[in-house]
CSV table of C-alpha atoms in Angstrom, one decimal:
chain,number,residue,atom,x,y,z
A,137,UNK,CA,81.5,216.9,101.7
A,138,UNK,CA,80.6,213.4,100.0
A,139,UNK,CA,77.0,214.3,101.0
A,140,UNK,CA,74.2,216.3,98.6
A,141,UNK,CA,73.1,219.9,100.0
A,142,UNK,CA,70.4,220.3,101.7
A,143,UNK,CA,67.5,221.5,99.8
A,144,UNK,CA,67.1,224.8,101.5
A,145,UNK,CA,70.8,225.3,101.4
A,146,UNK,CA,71.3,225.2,97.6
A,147,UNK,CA,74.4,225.4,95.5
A,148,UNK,CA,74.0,227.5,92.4
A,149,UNK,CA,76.7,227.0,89.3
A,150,UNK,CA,76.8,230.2,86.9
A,151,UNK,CA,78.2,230.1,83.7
A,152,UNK,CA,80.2,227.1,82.4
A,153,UNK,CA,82.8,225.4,84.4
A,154,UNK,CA,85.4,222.2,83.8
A,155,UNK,CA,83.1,219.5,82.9
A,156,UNK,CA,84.7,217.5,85.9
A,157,UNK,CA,83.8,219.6,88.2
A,158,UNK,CA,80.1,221.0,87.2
A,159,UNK,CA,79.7,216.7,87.2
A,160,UNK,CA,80.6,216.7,90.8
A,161,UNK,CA,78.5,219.9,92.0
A,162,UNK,CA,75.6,218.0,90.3
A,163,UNK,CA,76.3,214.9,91.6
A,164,UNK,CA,77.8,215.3,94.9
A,165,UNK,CA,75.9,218.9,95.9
A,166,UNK,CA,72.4,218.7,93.9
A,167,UNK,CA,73.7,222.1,92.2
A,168,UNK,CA,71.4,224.3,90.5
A,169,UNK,CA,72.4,225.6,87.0
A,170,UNK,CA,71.4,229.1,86.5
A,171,UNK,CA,69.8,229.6,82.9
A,172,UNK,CA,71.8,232.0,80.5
A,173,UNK,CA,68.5,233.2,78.8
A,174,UNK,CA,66.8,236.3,80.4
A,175,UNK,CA,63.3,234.7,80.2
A,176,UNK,CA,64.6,231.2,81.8
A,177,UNK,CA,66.8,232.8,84.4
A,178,UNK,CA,63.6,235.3,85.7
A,179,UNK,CA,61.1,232.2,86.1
A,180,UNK,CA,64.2,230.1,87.5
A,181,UNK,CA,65.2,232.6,90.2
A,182,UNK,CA,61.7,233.4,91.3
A,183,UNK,CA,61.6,229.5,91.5
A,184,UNK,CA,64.8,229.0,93.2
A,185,UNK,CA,66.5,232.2,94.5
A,186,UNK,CA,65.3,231.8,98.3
A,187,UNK,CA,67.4,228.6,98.4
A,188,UNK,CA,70.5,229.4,97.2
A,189,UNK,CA,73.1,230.0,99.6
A,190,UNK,CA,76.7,229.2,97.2
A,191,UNK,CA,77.3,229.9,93.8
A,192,UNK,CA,80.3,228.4,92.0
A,193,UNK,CA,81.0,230.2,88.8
A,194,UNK,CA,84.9,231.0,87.1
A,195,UNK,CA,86.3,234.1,86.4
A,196,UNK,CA,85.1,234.3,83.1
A,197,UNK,CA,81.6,234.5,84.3
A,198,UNK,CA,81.6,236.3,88.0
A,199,UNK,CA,78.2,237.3,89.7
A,200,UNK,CA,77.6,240.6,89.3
A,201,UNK,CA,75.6,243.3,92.1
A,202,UNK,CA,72.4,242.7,89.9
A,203,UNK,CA,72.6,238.6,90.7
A,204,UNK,CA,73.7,239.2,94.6
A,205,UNK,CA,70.9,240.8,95.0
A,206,UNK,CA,68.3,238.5,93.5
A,207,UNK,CA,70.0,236.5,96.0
A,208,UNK,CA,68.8,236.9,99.3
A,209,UNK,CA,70.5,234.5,101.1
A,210,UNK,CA,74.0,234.0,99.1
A,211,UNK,CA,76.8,234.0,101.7
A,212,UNK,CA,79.6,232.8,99.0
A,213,UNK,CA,81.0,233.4,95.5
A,214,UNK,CA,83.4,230.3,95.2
A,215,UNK,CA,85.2,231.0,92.0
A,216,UNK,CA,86.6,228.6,89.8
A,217,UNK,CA,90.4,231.0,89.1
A,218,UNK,CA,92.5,233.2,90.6
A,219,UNK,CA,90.8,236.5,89.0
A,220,UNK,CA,87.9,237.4,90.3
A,221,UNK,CA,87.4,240.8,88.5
A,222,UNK,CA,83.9,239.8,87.0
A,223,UNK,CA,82.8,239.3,90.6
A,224,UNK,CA,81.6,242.5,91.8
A,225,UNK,CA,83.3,242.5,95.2
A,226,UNK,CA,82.4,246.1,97.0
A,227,UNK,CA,79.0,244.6,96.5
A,228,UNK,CA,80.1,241.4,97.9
A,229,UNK,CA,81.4,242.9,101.2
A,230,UNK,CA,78.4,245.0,101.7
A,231,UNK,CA,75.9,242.7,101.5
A,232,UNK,CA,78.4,240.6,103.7
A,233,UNK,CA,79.0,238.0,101.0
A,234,UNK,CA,82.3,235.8,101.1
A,235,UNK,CA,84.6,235.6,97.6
A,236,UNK,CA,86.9,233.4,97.3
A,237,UNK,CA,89.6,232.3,94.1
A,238,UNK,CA,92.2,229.7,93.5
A,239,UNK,CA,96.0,231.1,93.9
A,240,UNK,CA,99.0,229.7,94.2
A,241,UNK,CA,97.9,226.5,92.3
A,242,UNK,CA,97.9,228.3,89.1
A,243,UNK,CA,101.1,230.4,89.6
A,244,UNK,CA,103.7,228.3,88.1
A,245,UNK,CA,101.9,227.5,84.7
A,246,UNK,CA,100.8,230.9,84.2
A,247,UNK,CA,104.5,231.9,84.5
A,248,UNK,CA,105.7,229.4,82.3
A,249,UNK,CA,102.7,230.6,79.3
A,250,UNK,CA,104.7,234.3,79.7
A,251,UNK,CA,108.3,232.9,79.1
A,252,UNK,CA,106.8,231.3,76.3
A,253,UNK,CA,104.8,233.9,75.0
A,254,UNK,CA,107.2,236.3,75.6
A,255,UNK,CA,110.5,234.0,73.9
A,256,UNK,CA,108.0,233.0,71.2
A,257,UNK,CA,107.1,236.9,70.6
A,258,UNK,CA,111.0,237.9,70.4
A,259,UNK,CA,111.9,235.2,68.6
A,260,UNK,CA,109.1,234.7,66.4
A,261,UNK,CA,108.8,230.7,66.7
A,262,UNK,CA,104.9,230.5,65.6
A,263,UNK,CA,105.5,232.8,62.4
A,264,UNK,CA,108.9,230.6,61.6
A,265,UNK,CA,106.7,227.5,61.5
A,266,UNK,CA,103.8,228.9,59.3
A,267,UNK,CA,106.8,230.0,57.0
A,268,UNK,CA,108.3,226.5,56.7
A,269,UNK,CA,104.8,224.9,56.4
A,270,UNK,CA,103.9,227.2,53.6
A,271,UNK,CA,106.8,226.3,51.6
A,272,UNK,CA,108.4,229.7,52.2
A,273,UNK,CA,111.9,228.5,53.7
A,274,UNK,CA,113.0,226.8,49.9
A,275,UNK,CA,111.0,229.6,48.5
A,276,UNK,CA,112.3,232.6,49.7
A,277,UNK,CA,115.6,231.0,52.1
A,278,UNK,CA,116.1,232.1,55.4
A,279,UNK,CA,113.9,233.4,58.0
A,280,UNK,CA,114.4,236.6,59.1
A,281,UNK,CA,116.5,237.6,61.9
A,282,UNK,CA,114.3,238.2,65.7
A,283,UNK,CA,115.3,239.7,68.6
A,284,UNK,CA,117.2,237.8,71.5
A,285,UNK,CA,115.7,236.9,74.6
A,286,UNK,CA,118.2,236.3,77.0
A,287,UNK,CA,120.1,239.8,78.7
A,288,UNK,CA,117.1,241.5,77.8
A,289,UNK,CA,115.5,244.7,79.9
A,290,UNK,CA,112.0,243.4,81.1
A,291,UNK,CA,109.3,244.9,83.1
A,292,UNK,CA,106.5,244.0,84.7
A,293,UNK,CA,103.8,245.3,85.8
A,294,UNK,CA,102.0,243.7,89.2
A,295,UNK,CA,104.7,241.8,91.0
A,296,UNK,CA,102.5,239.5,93.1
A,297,UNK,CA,102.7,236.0,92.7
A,298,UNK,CA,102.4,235.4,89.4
A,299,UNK,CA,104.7,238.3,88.5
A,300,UNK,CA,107.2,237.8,90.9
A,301,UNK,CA,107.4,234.2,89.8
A,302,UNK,CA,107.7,235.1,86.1
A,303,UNK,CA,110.7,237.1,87.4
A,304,UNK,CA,112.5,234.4,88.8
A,305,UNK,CA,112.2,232.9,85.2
A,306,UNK,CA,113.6,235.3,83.7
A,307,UNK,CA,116.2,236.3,85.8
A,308,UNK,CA,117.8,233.5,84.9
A,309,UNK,CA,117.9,233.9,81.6
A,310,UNK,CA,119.9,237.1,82.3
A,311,UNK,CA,117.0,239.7,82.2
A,312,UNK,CA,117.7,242.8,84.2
A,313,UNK,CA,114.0,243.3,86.1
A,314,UNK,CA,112.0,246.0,86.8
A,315,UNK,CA,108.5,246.6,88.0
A,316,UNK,CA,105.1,248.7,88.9
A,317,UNK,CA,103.2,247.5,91.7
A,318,UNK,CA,100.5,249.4,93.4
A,319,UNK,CA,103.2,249.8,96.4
A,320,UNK,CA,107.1,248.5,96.5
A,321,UNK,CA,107.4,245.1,97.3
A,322,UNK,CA,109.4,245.0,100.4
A,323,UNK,CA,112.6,243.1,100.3
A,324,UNK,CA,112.5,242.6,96.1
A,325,UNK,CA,115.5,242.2,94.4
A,326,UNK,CA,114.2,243.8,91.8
A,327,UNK,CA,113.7,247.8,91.0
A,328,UNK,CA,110.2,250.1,91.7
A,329,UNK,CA,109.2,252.3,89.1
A,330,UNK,CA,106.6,254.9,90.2
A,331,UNK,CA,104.7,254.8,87.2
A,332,UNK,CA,103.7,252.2,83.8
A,333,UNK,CA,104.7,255.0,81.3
A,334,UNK,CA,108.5,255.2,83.1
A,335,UNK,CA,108.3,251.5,83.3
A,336,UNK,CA,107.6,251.4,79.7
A,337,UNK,CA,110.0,253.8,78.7
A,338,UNK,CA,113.4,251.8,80.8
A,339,UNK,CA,112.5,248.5,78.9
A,340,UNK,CA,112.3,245.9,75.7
A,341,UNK,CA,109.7,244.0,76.7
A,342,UNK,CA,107.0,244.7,79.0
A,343,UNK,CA,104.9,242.1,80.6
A,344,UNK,CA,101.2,242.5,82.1
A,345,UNK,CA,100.8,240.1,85.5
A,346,UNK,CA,98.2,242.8,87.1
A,347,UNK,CA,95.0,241.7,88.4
A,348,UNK,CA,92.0,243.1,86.5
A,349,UNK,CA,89.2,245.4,87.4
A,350,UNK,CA,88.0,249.0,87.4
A,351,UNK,CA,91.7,249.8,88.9
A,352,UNK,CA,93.7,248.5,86.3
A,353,UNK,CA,91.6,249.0,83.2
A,354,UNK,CA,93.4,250.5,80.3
A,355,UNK,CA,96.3,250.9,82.8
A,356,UNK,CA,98.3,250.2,79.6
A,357,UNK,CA,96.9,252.8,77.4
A,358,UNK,CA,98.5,254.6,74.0
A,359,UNK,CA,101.0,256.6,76.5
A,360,UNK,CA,102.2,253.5,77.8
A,361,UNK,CA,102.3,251.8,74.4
A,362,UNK,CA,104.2,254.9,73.2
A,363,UNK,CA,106.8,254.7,76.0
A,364,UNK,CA,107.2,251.3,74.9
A,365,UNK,CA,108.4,252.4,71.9
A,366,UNK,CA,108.6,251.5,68.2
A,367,UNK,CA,111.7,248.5,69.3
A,368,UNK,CA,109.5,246.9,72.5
A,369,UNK,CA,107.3,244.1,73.1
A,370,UNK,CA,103.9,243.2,74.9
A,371,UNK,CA,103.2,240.4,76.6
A,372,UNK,CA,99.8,239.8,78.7
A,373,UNK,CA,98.8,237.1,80.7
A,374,UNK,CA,97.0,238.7,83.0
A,375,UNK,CA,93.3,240.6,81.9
A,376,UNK,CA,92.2,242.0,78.5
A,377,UNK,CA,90.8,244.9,80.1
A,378,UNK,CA,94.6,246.0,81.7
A,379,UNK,CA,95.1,247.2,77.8
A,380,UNK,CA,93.6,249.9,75.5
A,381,UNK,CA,93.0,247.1,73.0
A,382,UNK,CA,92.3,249.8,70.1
A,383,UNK,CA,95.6,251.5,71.3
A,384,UNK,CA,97.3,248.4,71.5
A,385,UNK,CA,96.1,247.7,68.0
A,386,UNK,CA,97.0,250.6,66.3
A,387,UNK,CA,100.5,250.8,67.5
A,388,UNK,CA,101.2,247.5,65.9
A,389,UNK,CA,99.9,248.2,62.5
A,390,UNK,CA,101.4,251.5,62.4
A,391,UNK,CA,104.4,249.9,63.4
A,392,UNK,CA,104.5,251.6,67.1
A,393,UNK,CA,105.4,248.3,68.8
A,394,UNK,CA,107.8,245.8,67.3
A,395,UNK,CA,105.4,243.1,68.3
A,396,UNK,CA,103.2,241.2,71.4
A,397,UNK,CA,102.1,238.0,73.1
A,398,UNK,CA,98.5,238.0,73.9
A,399,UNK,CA,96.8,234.7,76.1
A,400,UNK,CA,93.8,237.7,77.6
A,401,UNK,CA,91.7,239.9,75.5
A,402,UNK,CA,89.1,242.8,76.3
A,403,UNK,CA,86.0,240.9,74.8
A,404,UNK,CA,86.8,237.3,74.8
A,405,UNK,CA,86.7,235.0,72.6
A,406,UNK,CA,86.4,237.6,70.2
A,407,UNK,CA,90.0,238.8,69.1
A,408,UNK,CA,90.6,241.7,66.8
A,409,UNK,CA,90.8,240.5,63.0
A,410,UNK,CA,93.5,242.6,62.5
A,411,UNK,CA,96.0,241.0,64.9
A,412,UNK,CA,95.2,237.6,62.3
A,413,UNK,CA,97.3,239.3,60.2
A,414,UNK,CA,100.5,240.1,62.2
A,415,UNK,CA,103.6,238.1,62.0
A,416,UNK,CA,104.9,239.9,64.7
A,417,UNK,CA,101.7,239.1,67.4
A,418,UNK,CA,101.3,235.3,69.2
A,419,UNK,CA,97.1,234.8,70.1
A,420,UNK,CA,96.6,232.2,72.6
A,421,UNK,CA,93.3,231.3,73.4
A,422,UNK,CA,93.7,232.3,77.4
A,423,UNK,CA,95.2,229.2,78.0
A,424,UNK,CA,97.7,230.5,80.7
A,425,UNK,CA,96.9,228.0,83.6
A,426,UNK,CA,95.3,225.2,80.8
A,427,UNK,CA,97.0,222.2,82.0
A,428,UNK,CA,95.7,218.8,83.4
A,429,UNK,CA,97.6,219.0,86.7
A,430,UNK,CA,96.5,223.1,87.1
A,431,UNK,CA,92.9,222.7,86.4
A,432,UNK,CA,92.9,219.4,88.6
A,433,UNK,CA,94.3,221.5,91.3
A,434,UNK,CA,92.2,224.4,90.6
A,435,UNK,CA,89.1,222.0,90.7
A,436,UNK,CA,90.4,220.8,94.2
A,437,UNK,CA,90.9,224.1,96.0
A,438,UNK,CA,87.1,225.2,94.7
A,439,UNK,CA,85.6,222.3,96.2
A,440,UNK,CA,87.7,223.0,99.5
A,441,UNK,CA,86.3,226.0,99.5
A,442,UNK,CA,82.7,225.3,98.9
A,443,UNK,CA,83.0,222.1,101.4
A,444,UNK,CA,84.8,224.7,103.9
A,445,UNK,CA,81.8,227.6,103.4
A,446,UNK,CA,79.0,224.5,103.2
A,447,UNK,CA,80.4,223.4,107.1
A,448,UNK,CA,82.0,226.4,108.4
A,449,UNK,CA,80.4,229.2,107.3
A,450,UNK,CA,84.0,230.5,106.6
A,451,UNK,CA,86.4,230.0,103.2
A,452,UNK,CA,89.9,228.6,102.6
A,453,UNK,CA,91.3,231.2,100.2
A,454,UNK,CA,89.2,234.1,101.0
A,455,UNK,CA,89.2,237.2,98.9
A,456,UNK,CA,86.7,238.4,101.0
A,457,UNK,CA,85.6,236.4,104.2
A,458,UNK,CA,82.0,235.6,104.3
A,459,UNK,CA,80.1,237.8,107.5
A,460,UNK,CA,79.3,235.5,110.3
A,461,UNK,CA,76.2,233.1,109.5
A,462,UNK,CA,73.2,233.5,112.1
């Protein structure tokens, strides 16, 4: 906008964001900061709650029913990310509230972190550096032997934009694709499978690109893990909450699942301790999208959005459209 809200129109950040852009809601949109303790967030919203008409938060963070309704005049969740599964959405459409997310700017690195993951998985690139810098490789000789990458059978499950461009990736590295989807994907090169489990059980490696949320948690469960099988591979870029994480662990220490690549897990940052201990498992720190020109363009398409709701009423990149204002 280049202007400050008006006072009676407030924007409201929740939870942390890129310095860069909580700078600008401060500076350029007098943003409120909602307080993370109990105590300090009660006194603030009796304070400021009647104002507030935007909040800005991330995926990681989301506004849940409880905070919508504290809200009484909230007509949009911009969030900072394409998920949005920490927004509580049916509660955002009832209450006529707009949600929208960042895609397509994100798609391409987020792809690229699951080739990586997934070639760094198979060929276990992290682990052969920790063996060189322990002194292992004069020590002990050669590394070894990993699985190959290219020619592989992979599948994945959500084919949307993200999954559909990891598939290009790897189709050209020879993989033969498959996927789940909650329906076909009309016109895809690539072959339907009804369910995760027979998705599982036709592949090497199988790759998570599903949004998160109450439909897709623990889609990938101990059935699926077992279909999998004792020779596949993990990878998931997409949610924590998409995988039985206690399933997911147990079939890698008991040596269920040759081996996975991780960027998302259920309880974030927290990771399980005994993943630390597996050669055969790459931890990112959810760094799928983490790159100066992603975030910059992440950062962009919120403020669009927020400059859009702030003179419109509507959003750019709705998840949900925001009910007419009166």
């Amino acid at each position: 906008m280049g202007t400050s809200a008006r006072s009676i129109d407030r924007v409201l950040q929740v939870g942390p964001l890129k310095p860069s852009l909580a700078d600008t809601l401060a500076a350029r949109y007098d943003a409120l900061v909602l307080p993370e303790e109990d105590a300090a967030r009660e006194a603030f919203l009796a304070e400021h709650a009647d104002a507030v008409t935007t909040v800005v938060t991330s995926g990681r963070t989301g506004v849940d029913a409880a905070l919508m309704s504290a809200l009484p005049r909230l007509g949009a969740v911009i969030n900072f990310g394409v998920g949005y599964d920490t927004t509580d959405v049916e509660a955002a459409e009832l209450r006529g509230v707009g949600v929208s997310n960042t895609p397509d700017v994100l798609t391409d690195c987020v792809a690229d972190t699951a080739v990586g993951l997934l070639i760094d998985t198979m060929r276990q690139f992290s682990a052969s550096d920790r063996y060189v810098r322990a002194g292992r490789w004069t020590a002990e000789g050669s590394y070894p032997l990993t699985r190959q990458v290219s020619n592989t059978r992979v599948g994945i499950i959500g084919l949307g934009r993200i999954g559909g461009a990891i598939a290009k990736r790897l189709s050209a590295f020879g993989c033969t694709i498959n996927y789940h989807n909650r329906r076909r994907v009309p016109d895809s090169p690539y072959r339907y499978v009804d369910t995760p489990v027979e998705l599982a059980r036709d592949v090497d490696v199988l790759v998570i690109a599903a949004a998160g949320g109450s439909a897709t948690s623990k889609l990938v469960d101990a059935a699926v893990l077992d279909a999998l099988g004792a020779q596949g591979y993990l990878i998931n870029i997409a949610r924590g909450s998409v995988v039985d994480e206690q399933a997911l662990v147990s079939a890698l220490r008991e040596g269920r699942l040759a081996g996975a690549g991780l960027d998302v897990f259920a309880a974030e940052p927290q990771v399980p301790a005994e993943l630390f201990e597996m050669d055969n498992v790459v931890l990112l720190p959810h760094v799928g999208s983490a790159t100066v020109q992603t975030r910059a363009a992440m950062e962009a398409l919120t403020l669009r959005n927020l400059d859009e709701f702030l003179s419109t009423g509507q959003l750019v990149t709705p998840v949900v459209q925001p009910a007419a204002r009166v």
